[in-house]
CSV table of C-alpha atoms in Angstrom, one decimal:
chain,number,residue,atom,x,y,z
A,28,MET,CA,-0.2,0.1,0.1
A,29,ILE,CA,1.1,3.7,-0.6
A,30,GLU,CA,-0.1,6.4,1.3
A,31,VAL,CA,0.1,10.0,0.9
A,32,LYS,CA,-0.6,12.1,3.8
A,33,ASP,CA,-1.2,16.0,4.4
A,34,VAL,CA,1.2,16.6,1.3
A,35,PHE,CA,2.1,20.0,0.4
A,36,LYS,CA,4.5,21.2,-2.4
A,37,SER,CA,5.8,24.8,-3.0
A,38,PHE,CA,7.9,26.2,-5.7
A,39,GLY,CA,9.1,29.3,-4.2
A,40,GLN,CA,6.1,31.4,-3.5
A,41,LYS,CA,3.8,29.2,-5.8
A,42,GLU,CA,1.9,26.5,-3.6
A,43,VAL,CA,1.0,23.5,-6.2
A,44,LEU,CA,0.0,20.6,-4.0
A,45,LYS,CA,-2.3,21.8,-1.1
A,46,ASN,CA,-2.9,19.0,1.8
A,47,ILE,CA,-3.2,16.1,-0.3
A,48,SER,CA,-3.8,12.6,1.5
A,49,ALA,CA,-5.0,9.3,-0.2
A,50,SER,CA,-4.6,5.5,0.0
A,51,PHE,CA,-3.6,3.2,-2.9
A,52,SER,CA,-4.1,-0.3,-2.8
A,53,PRO,CA,-2.1,-3.4,-3.8
A,54,GLY,CA,-4.0,-5.4,-6.6
A,55,THR,CA,-6.0,-2.1,-7.5
A,56,THR,CA,-5.7,0.1,-10.6
A,57,ASN,CA,-5.3,3.8,-9.1
A,58,LEU,CA,-6.0,6.9,-11.3
A,59,ILE,CA,-4.5,10.2,-10.4
A,60,ILE,CA,-6.7,12.5,-13.0
A,61,GLY,CA,-6.9,16.6,-13.7
A,62,ALA,CA,-6.5,19.2,-16.2
A,63,SER,CA,-3.1,20.1,-17.1
A,64,GLY,CA,-1.5,22.4,-14.6
A,65,SER,CA,-3.6,20.9,-11.9
A,66,GLY,CA,-0.6,19.3,-9.7
A,67,LYS,CA,-1.4,15.5,-10.8
A,68,THR,CA,2.3,14.9,-12.5
A,69,THR,CA,3.7,16.8,-9.4
A,70,LEU,CA,2.1,14.4,-7.2
A,71,LEU,CA,3.7,11.4,-8.8
A,72,LYS,CA,7.1,13.1,-8.9
A,73,CYS,CA,6.8,13.8,-5.2
A,74,MET,CA,5.8,10.0,-4.3
A,75,VAL,CA,8.9,8.5,-6.2
A,76,GLY,CA,11.3,11.3,-5.1
A,77,LEU,CA,11.9,13.5,-8.3
A,78,TYR,CA,10.5,16.3,-6.0
A,79,GLU,CA,11.1,16.8,-2.2
A,80,VAL,CA,7.6,17.3,-0.5
A,81,THR,CA,7.4,20.4,1.3
A,82,SER,CA,5.6,18.9,4.2
A,83,GLY,CA,3.8,15.7,4.7
A,84,GLU,CA,4.4,12.2,4.2
A,85,VAL,CA,4.8,9.5,1.7
A,86,LEU,CA,4.3,5.9,3.1
A,87,TYR,CA,5.4,2.6,1.5
A,88,ASP,CA,4.0,-0.3,3.8
A,89,GLN,CA,4.3,2.1,6.4
A,90,ARG,CA,7.5,3.1,5.5
A,91,ASP,CA,7.8,6.8,5.4
A,92,PHE,CA,9.9,7.5,2.1
A,93,THR,CA,10.1,11.4,2.8
A,94,ARG,CA,12.2,10.8,5.8
A,95,LEU,CA,14.9,8.7,4.1
A,96,ASP,CA,18.1,9.8,2.9
A,97,PHE,CA,19.7,9.0,-0.5
A,98,LYS,CA,20.7,5.4,0.5
A,99,GLU,CA,17.9,4.7,2.8
A,100,ARG,CA,15.4,5.0,-0.1
A,101,VAL,CA,17.5,2.3,-2.6
A,102,PRO,CA,15.6,-0.6,-1.2
A,103,ILE,CA,12.3,1.2,-2.0
A,104,ARG,CA,13.3,2.4,-5.5
A,105,LYS,CA,14.1,-1.0,-6.1
A,106,GLU,CA,10.5,-2.1,-5.6
A,107,ILE,CA,9.3,0.5,-8.0
A,108,GLY,CA,8.7,0.2,-11.7
A,109,MET,CA,8.3,3.2,-13.9
A,110,LEU,CA,6.4,4.0,-17.2
A,111,PHE,CA,7.3,7.3,-18.3
A,112,GLN,CA,5.4,9.3,-20.8
A,113,GLY,CA,7.3,8.6,-23.9
A,114,ALA,CA,8.4,5.1,-22.9
A,115,ALA,CA,11.8,6.6,-22.8
A,116,LEU,CA,13.6,3.8,-24.3
A,117,PHE,CA,17.4,4.1,-25.2
A,118,ASP,CA,17.5,4.2,-29.0
A,119,SER,CA,21.1,3.0,-29.1
A,120,MET,CA,20.0,0.0,-27.3
A,121,THR,CA,17.9,-3.2,-28.6
A,122,VAL,CA,14.6,-4.0,-26.9
A,123,GLU,CA,16.3,-6.8,-24.6
A,124,ASP,CA,19.3,-4.5,-23.7
A,125,ASN,CA,16.7,-1.7,-22.7
A,126,ILE,CA,14.9,-4.0,-20.2
A,127,ILE,CA,18.1,-5.9,-18.9
A,128,PHE,CA,19.2,-2.0,-18.1
A,129,PRO,CA,17.7,-1.7,-14.4
A,130,LEU,CA,18.5,-5.4,-14.1
A,131,ASN,CA,22.2,-4.5,-14.5
A,132,MET,CA,21.8,-1.5,-12.0
A,133,PHE,CA,19.8,-3.2,-9.2
A,134,THR,CA,20.5,-7.0,-9.2
A,135,GLU,CA,23.0,-9.6,-9.1
A,136,LEU,CA,21.4,-12.0,-11.6
A,137,SER,CA,23.8,-13.9,-14.0
A,138,HIS,CA,23.9,-13.0,-17.4
A,139,ALA,CA,21.5,-16.0,-18.6
A,140,GLU,CA,19.1,-15.0,-16.0
A,141,LYS,CA,18.8,-11.5,-17.2
A,142,HIS,CA,18.1,-12.5,-20.4
A,143,ASP,CA,15.9,-15.1,-19.4
A,144,ARG,CA,13.8,-12.5,-17.7
A,145,ALA,CA,13.7,-10.0,-20.4
A,146,SER,CA,12.2,-13.1,-22.8
A,147,PHE,CA,9.7,-13.6,-20.2
A,148,VAL,CA,8.6,-10.3,-19.8
A,149,LEU,CA,8.7,-9.3,-23.7
A,150,GLU,CA,6.4,-12.5,-23.9
A,151,ARG,CA,4.1,-11.5,-21.0
A,152,VAL,CA,3.4,-8.0,-23.1
A,153,ASN,CA,3.0,-9.8,-26.4
A,154,LEU,CA,6.3,-8.9,-27.8
A,155,ALA,CA,7.8,-12.2,-28.2
A,156,GLY,CA,10.9,-12.3,-30.6
A,157,THR,CA,11.4,-8.7,-30.5
A,158,ASN,CA,14.4,-8.9,-28.3
A,159,LYS,CA,16.9,-7.7,-31.1
A,160,LEU,CA,15.1,-5.0,-32.4
A,161,TYR,CA,15.8,-1.1,-31.7
A,162,PRO,CA,13.2,1.3,-30.7
A,163,ALA,CA,13.3,2.9,-34.1
A,164,GLU,CA,11.9,-0.5,-35.6
A,165,LEU,CA,8.8,-0.5,-33.3
A,166,SER,CA,5.4,1.3,-33.6
A,167,GLY,CA,4.1,3.7,-30.8
A,168,GLY,CA,2.2,1.0,-29.0
A,169,MET,CA,4.9,-1.6,-29.2
A,170,LYS,CA,7.3,1.0,-27.4
A,171,LYS,CA,4.8,1.6,-24.8
A,172,ARG,CA,4.5,-2.3,-24.2
A,173,VAL,CA,8.4,-2.6,-24.1
A,174,GLY,CA,8.3,0.2,-21.5
A,175,ILE,CA,6.0,-1.8,-19.4
A,176,ALA,CA,8.1,-4.9,-19.6
A,177,ARG,CA,11.2,-2.8,-18.7
A,178,ALA,CA,9.1,-1.4,-15.6
A,179,ILE,CA,7.8,-5.1,-14.4
A,180,ALA,CA,11.5,-6.7,-15.0
A,181,MET,CA,12.4,-6.1,-11.3
A,182,LYS,CA,9.3,-7.8,-10.1
A,183,PRO,CA,8.0,-4.4,-8.5
A,184,LYS,CA,5.5,-3.8,-5.8
A,185,TYR,CA,4.6,-0.5,-6.9
A,186,LEU,CA,4.2,0.5,-10.5
A,187,PHE,CA,4.0,4.3,-11.5
A,188,CYS,CA,2.6,4.9,-15.1
A,189,ASP,CA,2.9,8.7,-16.3
A,190,GLU,CA,0.3,9.3,-19.1
A,191,PRO,CA,0.8,6.0,-20.8
A,192,ASN,CA,-1.7,6.3,-23.6
A,193,SER,CA,-0.1,10.0,-24.7
A,194,GLY,CA,0.2,9.9,-28.4
A,195,LEU,CA,-1.4,6.5,-28.9
A,196,ASP,CA,-4.6,6.1,-30.9
A,197,PRO,CA,-7.9,5.2,-28.8
A,198,LYS,CA,-7.6,1.1,-30.2
A,199,THR,CA,-3.9,0.9,-28.9
A,200,SER,CA,-4.8,2.9,-25.8
A,201,ILE,CA,-7.2,0.2,-24.7
A,202,VAL,CA,-4.6,-2.4,-25.3
A,203,ILE,CA,-2.3,-0.7,-22.8
A,204,ASP,CA,-5.0,0.3,-20.5
A,205,ARG,CA,-5.9,-3.5,-20.2
A,206,LEU,CA,-2.5,-4.7,-20.2
A,207,ILE,CA,-1.6,-2.5,-17.2
A,208,HIS,CA,-5.1,-3.5,-15.3
A,209,GLU,CA,-4.2,-7.3,-15.9
A,210,LEU,CA,-0.6,-7.2,-14.7
A,211,THR,CA,-1.8,-5.0,-11.6
A,212,ASN,CA,-4.2,-7.9,-10.7
A,213,GLU,CA,-1.9,-11.0,-11.7
A,214,LEU,CA,1.0,-9.6,-9.7
A,215,ASN,CA,-0.6,-7.8,-6.9
A,216,ILE,CA,0.8,-4.6,-7.7
A,217,THR,CA,-0.1,-1.3,-6.3
A,218,THR,CA,-0.7,1.1,-9.5
A,219,ILE,CA,-0.8,4.7,-10.0
A,220,VAL,CA,-1.6,5.9,-13.3
A,221,VAL,CA,-1.5,9.9,-14.0
A,222,THR,CA,-3.8,10.2,-17.1
A,223,HIS,CA,-6.4,13.0,-18.4
A,224,ASP,CA,-7.7,10.3,-20.5
A,225,MET,CA,-11.6,9.6,-19.9
A,226,ASN,CA,-11.5,6.3,-21.9
A,227,SER,CA,-8.7,4.9,-19.3
A,228,VAL,CA,-10.8,6.4,-16.4
A,229,MET,CA,-14.0,4.2,-17.7
A,230,GLU,CA,-12.1,1.4,-18.3
A,231,ILE,CA,-9.8,0.8,-15.5
A,232,GLY,CA,-10.5,3.4,-12.8
A,233,GLU,CA,-10.8,1.1,-9.9
A,234,ASN,CA,-10.0,4.1,-7.5
A,235,ILE,CA,-9.6,7.8,-8.7
A,236,VAL,CA,-8.1,10.5,-7.2
A,237,PHE,CA,-9.1,13.9,-9.1
A,238,ILE,CA,-6.7,16.7,-8.4
A,239,HIS,CA,-8.0,20.3,-8.9
A,240,GLU,CA,-5.7,23.3,-8.7
A,241,GLY,CA,-3.6,21.4,-6.5
A,242,GLU,CA,-6.0,20.1,-4.2
A,243,LYS,CA,-8.1,16.8,-3.9
A,244,TRP,CA,-11.6,17.5,-5.3
A,245,TRP,CA,-13.0,14.1,-5.5
A,246,GLU,CA,-12.3,10.6,-5.2
A,247,GLY,CA,-14.5,7.4,-6.0
A,248,ASN,CA,-14.4,4.9,-8.8
A,249,ASN,CA,-15.4,4.5,-12.7
A,250,LYS,CA,-19.0,3.5,-11.5
A,251,ASP,CA,-19.3,6.7,-9.4
A,252,ILE,CA,-17.8,9.3,-11.4
A,253,LEU,CA,-20.7,9.9,-13.8
A,254,ASP,CA,-22.9,10.4,-11.1
A,255,SER,CA,-21.0,13.1,-9.2
A,256,GLU,CA,-22.1,16.3,-8.2
A,257,ASN,CA,-18.8,17.6,-8.0
A,258,LYS,CA,-19.0,20.8,-10.6
A,259,GLU,CA,-15.2,21.0,-11.5
A,260,LEU,CA,-15.1,17.1,-11.9
A,261,ASP,CA,-18.2,17.3,-14.2
A,262,GLU,CA,-16.7,20.1,-16.3
A,263,PHE,CA,-13.3,17.9,-16.6
A,264,ILE,CA,-15.3,14.9,-17.6
A,265,PHE,CA,-17.7,16.9,-20.3
A,266,ALA,CA,-14.4,18.7,-21.6
A,267,SER,CA,-12.5,15.4,-21.8
A,268,LYS,CA,-15.1,13.1,-23.3
A,269,PHE,CA,-15.8,16.4,-25.8
A,270,MET,CA,-12.1,16.8,-26.9
A,271,THR,CA,-11.9,12.8,-27.4
A,272,ALA,CA,-14.9,12.8,-29.6
A,273,LEU,CA,-13.6,15.7,-31.8
A,274,LYS,CA,-10.3,13.7,-32.1
A,275,ARG,CA,-12.1,10.6,-33.5
A,276,LYS,CA,-13.8,12.5,-36.3
A,277,LYS,CA,-10.7,14.1,-37.8
């Protein structure tokens, strides 16, 4: 479980996050949603230590990440998988070498074990046989799946996904959403997805936190969200669905 308690984050005089508290359970696909500039990505970066919180706590199974120094955070970081917005693959490395990269950094597995692990996770994301390809030879959706394979290569307890459907067509987005959801349940991972994609919200949103102007404005699931009487959330939902409809018409 990941818990965020009374988190504030400021940059100089600008307060970006204000008293955010939320809990994210294992085996659950948790979504953080909100408009651009709402603070959702800042919250994710605070949770993984890319930003330091101004005040508050981030707990990984009761371990207060915010109070640990760099070396003390390493064991928790080894338990975290990250799927970045643009997949963030190394263009000069093969698919297999991209997946092995974190294994080289954080494990003492043998050469053969690393290659076996890479092949296993590639097969799990339906990319068997792509080991020796380079990112330039892959489609956008395939790159995202390689990113997921790399994120789960370390057998993480926690998985963070930053805008996983960015740049993908609706059909491929559904494939990525379902894959993330399946892996979350299968591996009992605490998964947190930052998104503004309403299709993702309705497809996999088991627990949803809506951030508005740096504050937690609403929390619920994809069954509750359409019946919300929260004005700002309703405006966000309408705008997102309207923009999605426009994109599909083009």
